[in-house]
Amino acid sequence: MILNYALMLAAAFLAGALNAVAGGGSFLTLPALVFTGVPPVSANATGTVALLPGYITGAWGFREDIESPPGISLRGVLVLSLIGGGLGAALLLFTPDATFRKIVPWLLLAATAMFAFGPKLREWAGATGAGTSAWKARCGILAVAGYGGYFNGGLGILLLALFGLLGQKQLNAMNGMKNLVSALLTAIAVAIYAIGGVVEWPQALSMMVAAALGGYFGARVARHIPAPWLRGGIVATGLVMSALFFYGSK
């Protein structure tokens, strides 16, 4: 029991640190919770709850830079984020644990690939993103928010790429919107998870504290760690976790 909590707290601390500097925290919280005996759907929901404070503080940190992409209002982005996050969370509640256990390795692998090729994806999005029609922008935001409400891994990369495609060019504005959208869709998802009774609250609350501490630590230490090392470590972790989940789903 003590070892299980130690593992969960360590995973949450490292996840908070990773999210503060590069993203990829879900690669640690989900496997740690499943390893300690939490069913996959509850593990995904509980890990999402644990990481919510980091999104909120991240959005607050970028509050002066937040700016909606061209062609869609900030209010529109926020409403679509809430709707998409709610729909994704509701879908998770209706996913049986056995089915989710089979889906998780593929989601982790896809999220790892998105993280690994994130810089190229953002570069391509920035090069081709001269703006798009309003309805395509709305559909894109709704789809990505739905993904985030269902499975949080790789969400930041998807959002940054999407905002680039919509014609946003200022990185601070993109990061501000990324954190704000992540916080909103995660908040509505957490509310739905709570109503659905799939959150393991003792684990979630203790992990929230550890993740918050990890976020502060990560932000302070990040400047001393080369970015390629961080990215390489996160990608390696994602690949290992994907392999373990593929093995466990057989």
PDB file of C-alpha atoms in Angstrom:
ATOM      1  CA  MET A   1       0.000   0.000   0.000  1.00  0.00           C
ATOM      2  CA  ILE A   2       2.765   2.432   0.991  1.00  0.00           C
ATOM      3  CA  LEU A   3       4.819   1.475  -2.053  1.00  0.00           C
ATOM      4  CA  ASN A   4       1.793   2.025  -4.295  1.00  0.00           C
ATOM      5  CA  TYR A   5       1.262   5.536  -2.944  1.00  0.00           C
ATOM      6  CA  ALA A   6       4.962   6.278  -3.238  1.00  0.00           C
ATOM      7  CA  LEU A   7       4.865   5.242  -6.891  1.00  0.00           C
ATOM      8  CA  MET A   8       1.766   7.343  -7.600  1.00  0.00           C
ATOM      9  CA  LEU A   9       3.184  10.411  -5.871  1.00  0.00           C
ATOM     10  CA  ALA A  10       6.507  10.065  -7.677  1.00  0.00           C
ATOM     11  CA  ALA A  11       4.716   9.702 -11.013  1.00  0.00           C
ATOM     12  CA  ALA A  12       2.547  12.753 -10.292  1.00  0.00           C
ATOM     13  CA  PHE A  13       5.555  14.834  -9.224  1.00  0.00           C
ATOM     14  CA  LEU A  14       7.474  13.941 -12.390  1.00  0.00           C
ATOM     15  CA  ALA A  15       4.344  14.421 -14.509  1.00  0.00           C
ATOM     16  CA  GLY A  16       3.868  17.914 -13.111  1.00  0.00           C
ATOM     17  CA  ALA A  17       7.501  18.715 -13.853  1.00  0.00           C
ATOM     18  CA  LEU A  18       7.237  17.349 -17.405  1.00  0.00           C
ATOM     19  CA  ASN A  19       4.060  19.295 -18.143  1.00  0.00           C
ATOM     20  CA  ALA A  20       5.703  22.476 -16.890  1.00  0.00           C
ATOM     21  CA  VAL A  21       8.613  22.192 -19.296  1.00  0.00           C
ATOM     22  CA  ALA A  22       7.522  20.110 -22.264  1.00  0.00           C
ATOM     23  CA  GLY A  23       4.342  18.072 -21.724  1.00  0.00           C
ATOM     24  CA  GLY A  24       3.866  14.322 -21.585  1.00  0.00           C
ATOM     25  CA  GLY A  25       2.820  13.999 -17.945  1.00  0.00           C
ATOM     26  CA  SER A  26       0.019  11.558 -18.794  1.00  0.00           C
ATOM     27  CA  PHE A  27       2.653   9.070 -19.938  1.00  0.00           C
ATOM     28  CA  LEU A  28       3.528   8.634 -16.251  1.00  0.00           C
ATOM     29  CA  THR A  29       0.302   9.070 -14.277  1.00  0.00           C
ATOM     30  CA  LEU A  30      -1.840   6.623 -16.257  1.00  0.00           C
ATOM     31  CA  PRO A  31       0.613   3.678 -16.169  1.00  0.00           C
ATOM     32  CA  ALA A  32       1.418   4.301 -12.490  1.00  0.00           C
ATOM     33  CA  LEU A  33      -2.264   4.174 -11.524  1.00  0.00           C
ATOM     34  CA  VAL A  34      -2.952   1.063 -13.617  1.00  0.00           C
ATOM     35  CA  PHE A  35       0.142  -0.634 -12.162  1.00  0.00           C
ATOM     36  CA  THR A  36      -1.144  -0.012  -8.626  1.00  0.00           C
ATOM     37  CA  GLY A  37      -4.438  -1.712  -9.423  1.00  0.00           C
ATOM     38  CA  VAL A  38      -6.716   1.129 -10.537  1.00  0.00           C
ATOM     39  CA  PRO A  39      -8.960   0.061 -13.478  1.00  0.00           C
ATOM     40  CA  PRO A  40      -7.923   1.708 -16.784  1.00  0.00           C
ATOM     41  CA  VAL A  41     -10.925   4.029 -17.157  1.00  0.00           C
ATOM     42  CA  SER A  42     -10.660   5.187 -13.530  1.00  0.00           C
ATOM     43  CA  ALA A  43      -6.886   5.536 -13.922  1.00  0.00           C
ATOM     44  CA  ASN A  44      -7.317   7.810 -16.917  1.00  0.00           C
ATOM     45  CA  ALA A  45      -9.919   9.924 -15.093  1.00  0.00           C
ATOM     46  CA  THR A  46      -7.931  10.075 -11.845  1.00  0.00           C
ATOM     47  CA  GLY A  47      -4.706  11.038 -13.623  1.00  0.00           C
ATOM     48  CA  THR A  48      -6.543  13.803 -15.448  1.00  0.00           C
ATOM     49  CA  VAL A  49      -7.862  15.176 -12.143  1.00  0.00           C
ATOM     50  CA  ALA A  50      -4.340  15.129 -10.718  1.00  0.00           C
ATOM     51  CA  LEU A  51      -2.951  17.258 -13.542  1.00  0.00           C
ATOM     52  CA  LEU A  52      -5.748  19.855 -13.632  1.00  0.00           C
ATOM     53  CA  PRO A  53      -4.056  22.386 -11.268  1.00  0.00           C
ATOM     54  CA  GLY A  54      -1.051  22.574 -13.586  1.00  0.00           C
ATOM     55  CA  TYR A  55      -3.231  23.597 -16.524  1.00  0.00           C
ATOM     56  CA  ILE A  56      -4.941  26.276 -14.447  1.00  0.00           C
ATOM     57  CA  THR A  57      -1.695  27.806 -13.187  1.00  0.00           C
ATOM     58  CA  GLY A  58      -0.230  27.588 -16.685  1.00  0.00           C
ATOM     59  CA  ALA A  59      -3.173  29.518 -18.113  1.00  0.00           C
ATOM     60  CA  TRP A  60      -2.821  32.128 -15.353  1.00  0.00           C
ATOM     61  CA  GLY A  61       0.879  32.484 -16.114  1.00  0.00           C
ATOM     62  CA  PHE A  62       0.087  33.340 -19.743  1.00  0.00           C
ATOM     63  CA  ARG A  63      -2.977  35.465 -18.938  1.00  0.00           C
ATOM     64  CA  GLU A  64      -1.544  38.602 -20.599  1.00  0.00           C
ATOM     65  CA  ASP A  65      -0.735  36.754 -23.820  1.00  0.00           C
ATOM     66  CA  ILE A  66      -3.995  34.877 -24.374  1.00  0.00           C
ATOM     67  CA  GLU A  67      -5.446  35.687 -27.776  1.00  0.00           C
ATOM     68  CA  SER A  68      -7.879  33.669 -29.880  1.00  0.00           C
ATOM     69  CA  PRO A  69      -6.851  32.470 -33.363  1.00  0.00           C
ATOM     70  CA  PRO A  70      -7.960  34.510 -36.389  1.00  0.00           C
ATOM     71  CA  GLY A  71     -11.540  33.930 -37.505  1.00  0.00           C
ATOM     72  CA  ILE A  72     -12.981  32.780 -34.188  1.00  0.00           C
ATOM     73  CA  SER A  73     -13.747  34.685 -30.999  1.00  0.00           C
ATOM     74  CA  LEU A  74     -12.296  33.813 -27.613  1.00  0.00           C
ATOM     75  CA  ARG A  75     -15.816  33.107 -26.368  1.00  0.00           C
ATOM     76  CA  GLY A  76     -16.336  30.690 -29.256  1.00  0.00           C
ATOM     77  CA  VAL A  77     -13.121  28.828 -28.431  1.00  0.00           C
ATOM     78  CA  LEU A  78     -14.087  28.550 -24.767  1.00  0.00           C
ATOM     79  CA  VAL A  79     -17.616  27.287 -25.481  1.00  0.00           C
ATOM     80  CA  LEU A  80     -16.363  24.689 -27.964  1.00  0.00           C
ATOM     81  CA  SER A  81     -13.676  23.594 -25.499  1.00  0.00           C
ATOM     82  CA  LEU A  82     -16.298  22.948 -22.836  1.00  0.00           C
ATOM     83  CA  ILE A  83     -18.603  21.104 -25.233  1.00  0.00           C
ATOM     84  CA  GLY A  84     -15.826  18.975 -26.707  1.00  0.00           C
ATOM     85  CA  GLY A  85     -14.302  18.161 -23.323  1.00  0.00           C
ATOM     86  CA  GLY A  86     -17.721  17.181 -21.995  1.00  0.00           C
ATOM     87  CA  LEU A  87     -18.472  14.917 -24.947  1.00  0.00           C
ATOM     88  CA  GLY A  88     -15.086  13.217 -24.727  1.00  0.00           C
ATOM     89  CA  ALA A  89     -15.449  12.642 -20.998  1.00  0.00           C
ATOM     90  CA  ALA A  90     -18.960  11.233 -21.457  1.00  0.00           C
ATOM     91  CA  LEU A  91     -17.636   8.842 -24.107  1.00  0.00           C
ATOM     92  CA  LEU A  92     -14.982   7.626 -21.657  1.00  0.00           C
ATOM     93  CA  LEU A  93     -17.678   6.811 -19.086  1.00  0.00           C
ATOM     94  CA  PHE A  94     -19.385   4.546 -21.621  1.00  0.00           C
ATOM     95  CA  THR A  95     -16.144   2.767 -22.559  1.00  0.00           C
ATOM     96  CA  PRO A  96     -15.772  -0.604 -20.774  1.00  0.00           C
ATOM     97  CA  ASP A  97     -12.474  -1.152 -18.948  1.00  0.00           C
ATOM     98  CA  ALA A  98     -11.634  -4.131 -21.157  1.00  0.00           C
ATOM     99  CA  THR A  99     -12.119  -2.050 -24.295  1.00  0.00           C
ATOM    100  CA  PHE A 100     -10.191   0.910 -22.919  1.00  0.00           C
ATOM    101  CA  ARG A 101      -7.334  -1.397 -21.913  1.00  0.00           C
ATOM    102  CA  LYS A 102      -7.032  -2.405 -25.578  1.00  0.00           C
ATOM    103  CA  ILE A 103      -7.294   1.185 -26.804  1.00  0.00           C
ATOM    104  CA  VAL A 104      -4.758   2.665 -24.351  1.00  0.00           C
ATOM    105  CA  PRO A 105      -1.574   1.300 -26.017  1.00  0.00           C
ATOM    106  CA  TRP A 106      -2.620   2.794 -29.345  1.00  0.00           C
ATOM    107  CA  LEU A 107      -3.501   6.113 -27.727  1.00  0.00           C
ATOM    108  CA  LEU A 108      -0.151   6.194 -25.913  1.00  0.00           C
ATOM    109  CA  LEU A 109       1.707   5.320 -29.108  1.00  0.00           C
ATOM    110  CA  ALA A 110      -0.161   7.994 -31.087  1.00  0.00           C
ATOM    111  CA  ALA A 111       0.465  10.564 -28.357  1.00  0.00           C
ATOM    112  CA  THR A 112       4.158   9.637 -28.284  1.00  0.00           C
ATOM    113  CA  ALA A 113       4.401  10.052 -32.053  1.00  0.00           C
ATOM    114  CA  MET A 114       2.677  13.436 -31.835  1.00  0.00           C
ATOM    115  CA  PHE A 115       5.109  14.497 -29.145  1.00  0.00           C
ATOM    116  CA  ALA A 116       8.144  13.198 -31.036  1.00  0.00           C
ATOM    117  CA  PHE A 117       7.175  14.994 -34.239  1.00  0.00           C
ATOM    118  CA  GLY A 118       5.651  17.979 -32.449  1.00  0.00           C
ATOM    119  CA  PRO A 119       8.254  20.541 -33.607  1.00  0.00           C
ATOM    120  CA  LYS A 120       7.898  19.450 -37.241  1.00  0.00           C
ATOM    121  CA  LEU A 121       4.129  19.403 -36.906  1.00  0.00           C
ATOM    122  CA  ARG A 122       4.092  22.941 -35.520  1.00  0.00           C
ATOM    123  CA  GLU A 123       6.572  24.076 -38.178  1.00  0.00           C
ATOM    124  CA  TRP A 124       4.381  22.634 -40.918  1.00  0.00           C
ATOM    125  CA  ALA A 125       1.269  24.127 -39.365  1.00  0.00           C
ATOM    126  CA  GLY A 126       2.915  27.523 -39.121  1.00  0.00           C
ATOM    127  CA  ALA A 127       4.112  27.355 -42.725  1.00  0.00           C
ATOM    128  CA  THR A 128       0.711  26.429 -44.123  1.00  0.00           C
ATOM    129  CA  GLY A 129      -1.565  28.151 -41.621  1.00  0.00           C
ATOM    130  CA  ALA A 130      -2.787  31.276 -43.373  1.00  0.00           C
ATOM    131  CA  GLY A 131      -6.131  31.014 -41.651  1.00  0.00           C
ATOM    132  CA  THR A 132      -9.151  28.896 -42.533  1.00  0.00           C
ATOM    133  CA  SER A 133     -12.906  29.126 -42.600  1.00  0.00           C
ATOM    134  CA  ALA A 134     -14.813  29.657 -39.360  1.00  0.00           C
ATOM    135  CA  TRP A 135     -16.670  26.353 -39.536  1.00  0.00           C
ATOM    136  CA  LYS A 136     -13.435  24.396 -40.060  1.00  0.00           C
ATOM    137  CA  ALA A 137     -11.898  26.223 -37.097  1.00  0.00           C
ATOM    138  CA  ARG A 138     -14.873  25.324 -34.923  1.00  0.00           C
ATOM    139  CA  CYS A 139     -14.815  21.683 -36.021  1.00  0.00           C
ATOM    140  CA  GLY A 140     -11.074  21.470 -35.341  1.00  0.00           C
ATOM    141  CA  ILE A 141     -11.362  22.912 -31.840  1.00  0.00           C
ATOM    142  CA  LEU A 142     -14.354  20.697 -31.038  1.00  0.00           C
ATOM    143  CA  ALA A 143     -12.515  17.570 -32.238  1.00  0.00           C
ATOM    144  CA  VAL A 144      -9.304  18.271 -30.332  1.00  0.00           C
ATOM    145  CA  ALA A 145     -11.242  19.186 -27.175  1.00  0.00           C
ATOM    146  CA  GLY A 146     -13.181  15.922 -27.500  1.00  0.00           C
ATOM    147  CA  TYR A 147      -9.904  14.014 -27.743  1.00  0.00           C
ATOM    148  CA  GLY A 148      -8.629  15.832 -24.649  1.00  0.00           C
ATOM    149  CA  GLY A 149     -11.749  14.995 -22.661  1.00  0.00           C
ATOM    150  CA  TYR A 150     -11.394  11.322 -23.593  1.00  0.00           C
ATOM    151  CA  PHE A 151      -7.613  10.928 -23.363  1.00  0.00           C
ATOM    152  CA  ASN A 152      -5.277  13.700 -22.283  1.00  0.00           C
ATOM    153  CA  GLY A 153      -1.985  12.468 -23.754  1.00  0.00           C
ATOM    154  CA  GLY A 154      -0.510  14.603 -26.542  1.00  0.00           C
ATOM    155  CA  LEU A 155      -3.211  17.244 -26.148  1.00  0.00           C
ATOM    156  CA  GLY A 156      -0.786  20.176 -25.993  1.00  0.00           C
ATOM    157  CA  ILE A 157       0.907  19.247 -29.264  1.00  0.00           C
ATOM    158  CA  LEU A 158      -2.448  18.908 -31.013  1.00  0.00           C
ATOM    159  CA  LEU A 159      -3.602  22.289 -29.745  1.00  0.00           C
ATOM    160  CA  LEU A 160      -0.407  24.089 -30.760  1.00  0.00           C
ATOM    161  CA  ALA A 161      -0.571  22.548 -34.220  1.00  0.00           C
ATOM    162  CA  LEU A 162      -4.251  23.443 -34.552  1.00  0.00           C
ATOM    163  CA  PHE A 163      -3.692  27.080 -33.580  1.00  0.00           C
ATOM    164  CA  GLY A 164      -0.857  27.258 -36.098  1.00  0.00           C
ATOM    165  CA  LEU A 165      -3.152  25.927 -38.810  1.00  0.00           C
ATOM    166  CA  LEU A 166      -5.724  28.546 -37.872  1.00  0.00           C
ATOM    167  CA  GLY A 167      -3.173  31.275 -38.563  1.00  0.00           C
ATOM    168  CA  GLN A 168      -1.891  32.085 -35.101  1.00  0.00           C
ATOM    169  CA  LYS A 169       1.797  33.023 -35.160  1.00  0.00           C
ATOM    170  CA  GLN A 170       2.786  34.314 -31.703  1.00  0.00           C
ATOM    171  CA  LEU A 171       4.098  31.399 -29.643  1.00  0.00           C
ATOM    172  CA  ASN A 172       3.189  32.982 -26.300  1.00  0.00           C
ATOM    173  CA  ALA A 173      -0.370  33.536 -27.499  1.00  0.00           C
ATOM    174  CA  MET A 174      -0.517  29.928 -28.716  1.00  0.00           C
ATOM    175  CA  ASN A 175       0.808  28.630 -25.393  1.00  0.00           C
ATOM    176  CA  GLY A 176      -1.656  30.805 -23.499  1.00  0.00           C
ATOM    177  CA  MET A 177      -4.573  29.461 -25.517  1.00  0.00           C
ATOM    178  CA  LYS A 178      -3.240  25.919 -25.189  1.00  0.00           C
ATOM    179  CA  ASN A 179      -3.207  26.157 -21.392  1.00  0.00           C
ATOM    180  CA  LEU A 180      -6.578  27.905 -21.213  1.00  0.00           C
ATOM    181  CA  VAL A 181      -8.309  25.387 -23.482  1.00  0.00           C
ATOM    182  CA  SER A 182      -6.636  22.484 -21.655  1.00  0.00           C
ATOM    183  CA  ALA A 183      -7.777  23.844 -18.289  1.00  0.00           C
ATOM    184  CA  LEU A 184     -11.377  24.342 -19.429  1.00  0.00           C
ATOM    185  CA  LEU A 185     -11.881  21.022 -21.175  1.00  0.00           C
ATOM    186  CA  THR A 186     -10.139  19.201 -18.330  1.00  0.00           C
ATOM    187  CA  ALA A 187     -12.298  20.970 -15.735  1.00  0.00           C
ATOM    188  CA  ILE A 188     -15.553  19.958 -17.441  1.00  0.00           C
ATOM    189  CA  ALA A 189     -14.176  16.448 -17.988  1.00  0.00           C
ATOM    190  CA  VAL A 190     -13.281  16.170 -14.298  1.00  0.00           C
ATOM    191  CA  ALA A 191     -16.814  17.251 -13.335  1.00  0.00           C
ATOM    192  CA  ILE A 192     -18.293  14.550 -15.575  1.00  0.00           C
ATOM    193  CA  TYR A 193     -15.838  11.932 -14.288  1.00  0.00           C
ATOM    194  CA  ALA A 194     -16.884  12.865 -10.736  1.00  0.00           C
ATOM    195  CA  ILE A 195     -20.581  12.550 -11.551  1.00  0.00           C
ATOM    196  CA  GLY A 196     -19.880   9.208 -13.215  1.00  0.00           C
ATOM    197  CA  GLY A 197     -18.080   7.979 -10.105  1.00  0.00           C
ATOM    198  CA  VAL A 198     -14.891   6.919 -11.882  1.00  0.00           C
ATOM    199  CA  VAL A 199     -12.422   9.108  -9.945  1.00  0.00           C
ATOM    200  CA  GLU A 200     -10.375   7.540  -7.159  1.00  0.00           C
ATOM    201  CA  TRP A 201     -10.382  10.638  -4.938  1.00  0.00           C
ATOM    202  CA  PRO A 202      -7.783   9.657  -2.292  1.00  0.00           C
ATOM    203  CA  GLN A 203      -5.235   9.024  -5.040  1.00  0.00           C
ATOM    204  CA  ALA A 204      -6.334  12.040  -7.081  1.00  0.00           C
ATOM    205  CA  LEU A 205      -6.054  14.556  -4.230  1.00  0.00           C
ATOM    206  CA  SER A 206      -2.645  13.404  -3.069  1.00  0.00           C
ATOM    207  CA  MET A 207      -1.377  13.311  -6.654  1.00  0.00           C
ATOM    208  CA  MET A 208      -2.666  16.850  -7.243  1.00  0.00           C
ATOM    209  CA  VAL A 209      -0.373  18.132  -4.484  1.00  0.00           C
ATOM    210  CA  ALA A 210       2.589  16.169  -5.845  1.00  0.00           C
ATOM    211  CA  ALA A 211       1.916  17.378  -9.415  1.00  0.00           C
ATOM    212  CA  ALA A 212       1.700  21.000  -8.260  1.00  0.00           C
ATOM    213  CA  LEU A 213       5.044  20.685  -6.468  1.00  0.00           C
ATOM    214  CA  GLY A 214       6.523  18.976  -9.499  1.00  0.00           C
ATOM    215  CA  GLY A 215       5.294  21.766 -11.755  1.00  0.00           C
ATOM    216  CA  TYR A 216       7.057  24.379  -9.652  1.00  0.00           C
ATOM    217  CA  PHE A 217      10.223  22.288  -9.502  1.00  0.00           C
ATOM    218  CA  GLY A 218      10.146  21.640 -13.247  1.00  0.00           C
ATOM    219  CA  ALA A 219       9.712  25.298 -14.061  1.00  0.00           C
ATOM    220  CA  ARG A 220      12.726  26.214 -11.900  1.00  0.00           C
ATOM    221  CA  VAL A 221      15.005  23.459 -13.189  1.00  0.00           C
ATOM    222  CA  ALA A 222      13.985  23.488 -16.866  1.00  0.00           C
ATOM    223  CA  ARG A 223      16.376  26.258 -17.840  1.00  0.00           C
ATOM    224  CA  HIS A 224      19.353  24.069 -16.876  1.00  0.00           C
ATOM    225  CA  ILE A 225      18.313  20.998 -18.891  1.00  0.00           C
ATOM    226  CA  PRO A 226      18.849  20.910 -22.677  1.00  0.00           C
ATOM    227  CA  ALA A 227      15.495  20.705 -24.468  1.00  0.00           C
ATOM    228  CA  PRO A 228      16.547  17.751 -26.703  1.00  0.00           C
ATOM    229  CA  TRP A 229      17.302  15.689 -23.581  1.00  0.00           C
ATOM    230  CA  LEU A 230      13.873  16.415 -22.144  1.00  0.00           C
ATOM    231  CA  ARG A 231      12.098  15.583 -25.377  1.00  0.00           C
ATOM    232  CA  GLY A 232      14.128  12.412 -25.862  1.00  0.00           C
ATOM    233  CA  GLY A 233      13.369  11.241 -22.337  1.00  0.00           C
ATOM    234  CA  ILE A 234       9.647  11.816 -22.756  1.00  0.00           C
ATOM    235  CA  VAL A 235       9.552  10.012 -26.104  1.00  0.00           C
ATOM    236  CA  ALA A 236      11.485   7.068 -24.630  1.00  0.00           C
ATOM    237  CA  THR A 237       9.073   6.918 -21.700  1.00  0.00           C
ATOM    238  CA  GLY A 238       6.084   6.963 -24.051  1.00  0.00           C
ATOM    239  CA  LEU A 239       7.503   4.133 -26.150  1.00  0.00           C
ATOM    240  CA  VAL A 240       8.271   1.987 -23.106  1.00  0.00           C
ATOM    241  CA  MET A 241       4.810   2.572 -21.635  1.00  0.00           C
ATOM    242  CA  SER A 242       3.171   1.796 -24.984  1.00  0.00           C
ATOM    243  CA  ALA A 243       5.103  -1.487 -25.217  1.00  0.00           C
ATOM    244  CA  LEU A 244       4.149  -2.461 -21.658  1.00  0.00           C
ATOM    245  CA  PHE A 245       0.470  -1.732 -22.309  1.00  0.00           C
ATOM    246  CA  PHE A 246       0.549  -3.667 -25.586  1.00  0.00           C
ATOM    247  CA  TYR A 247       2.023  -6.610 -23.684  1.00  0.00           C
ATOM    248  CA  GLY A 248      -0.535  -6.284 -20.886  1.00  0.00           C
ATOM    249  CA  SER A 249      -3.503  -6.063 -23.268  1.00  0.00           C
ATOM    250  CA  LYS A 250      -2.844  -9.492 -24.779  1.00  0.00           C
TER     251      LYS A 250
END
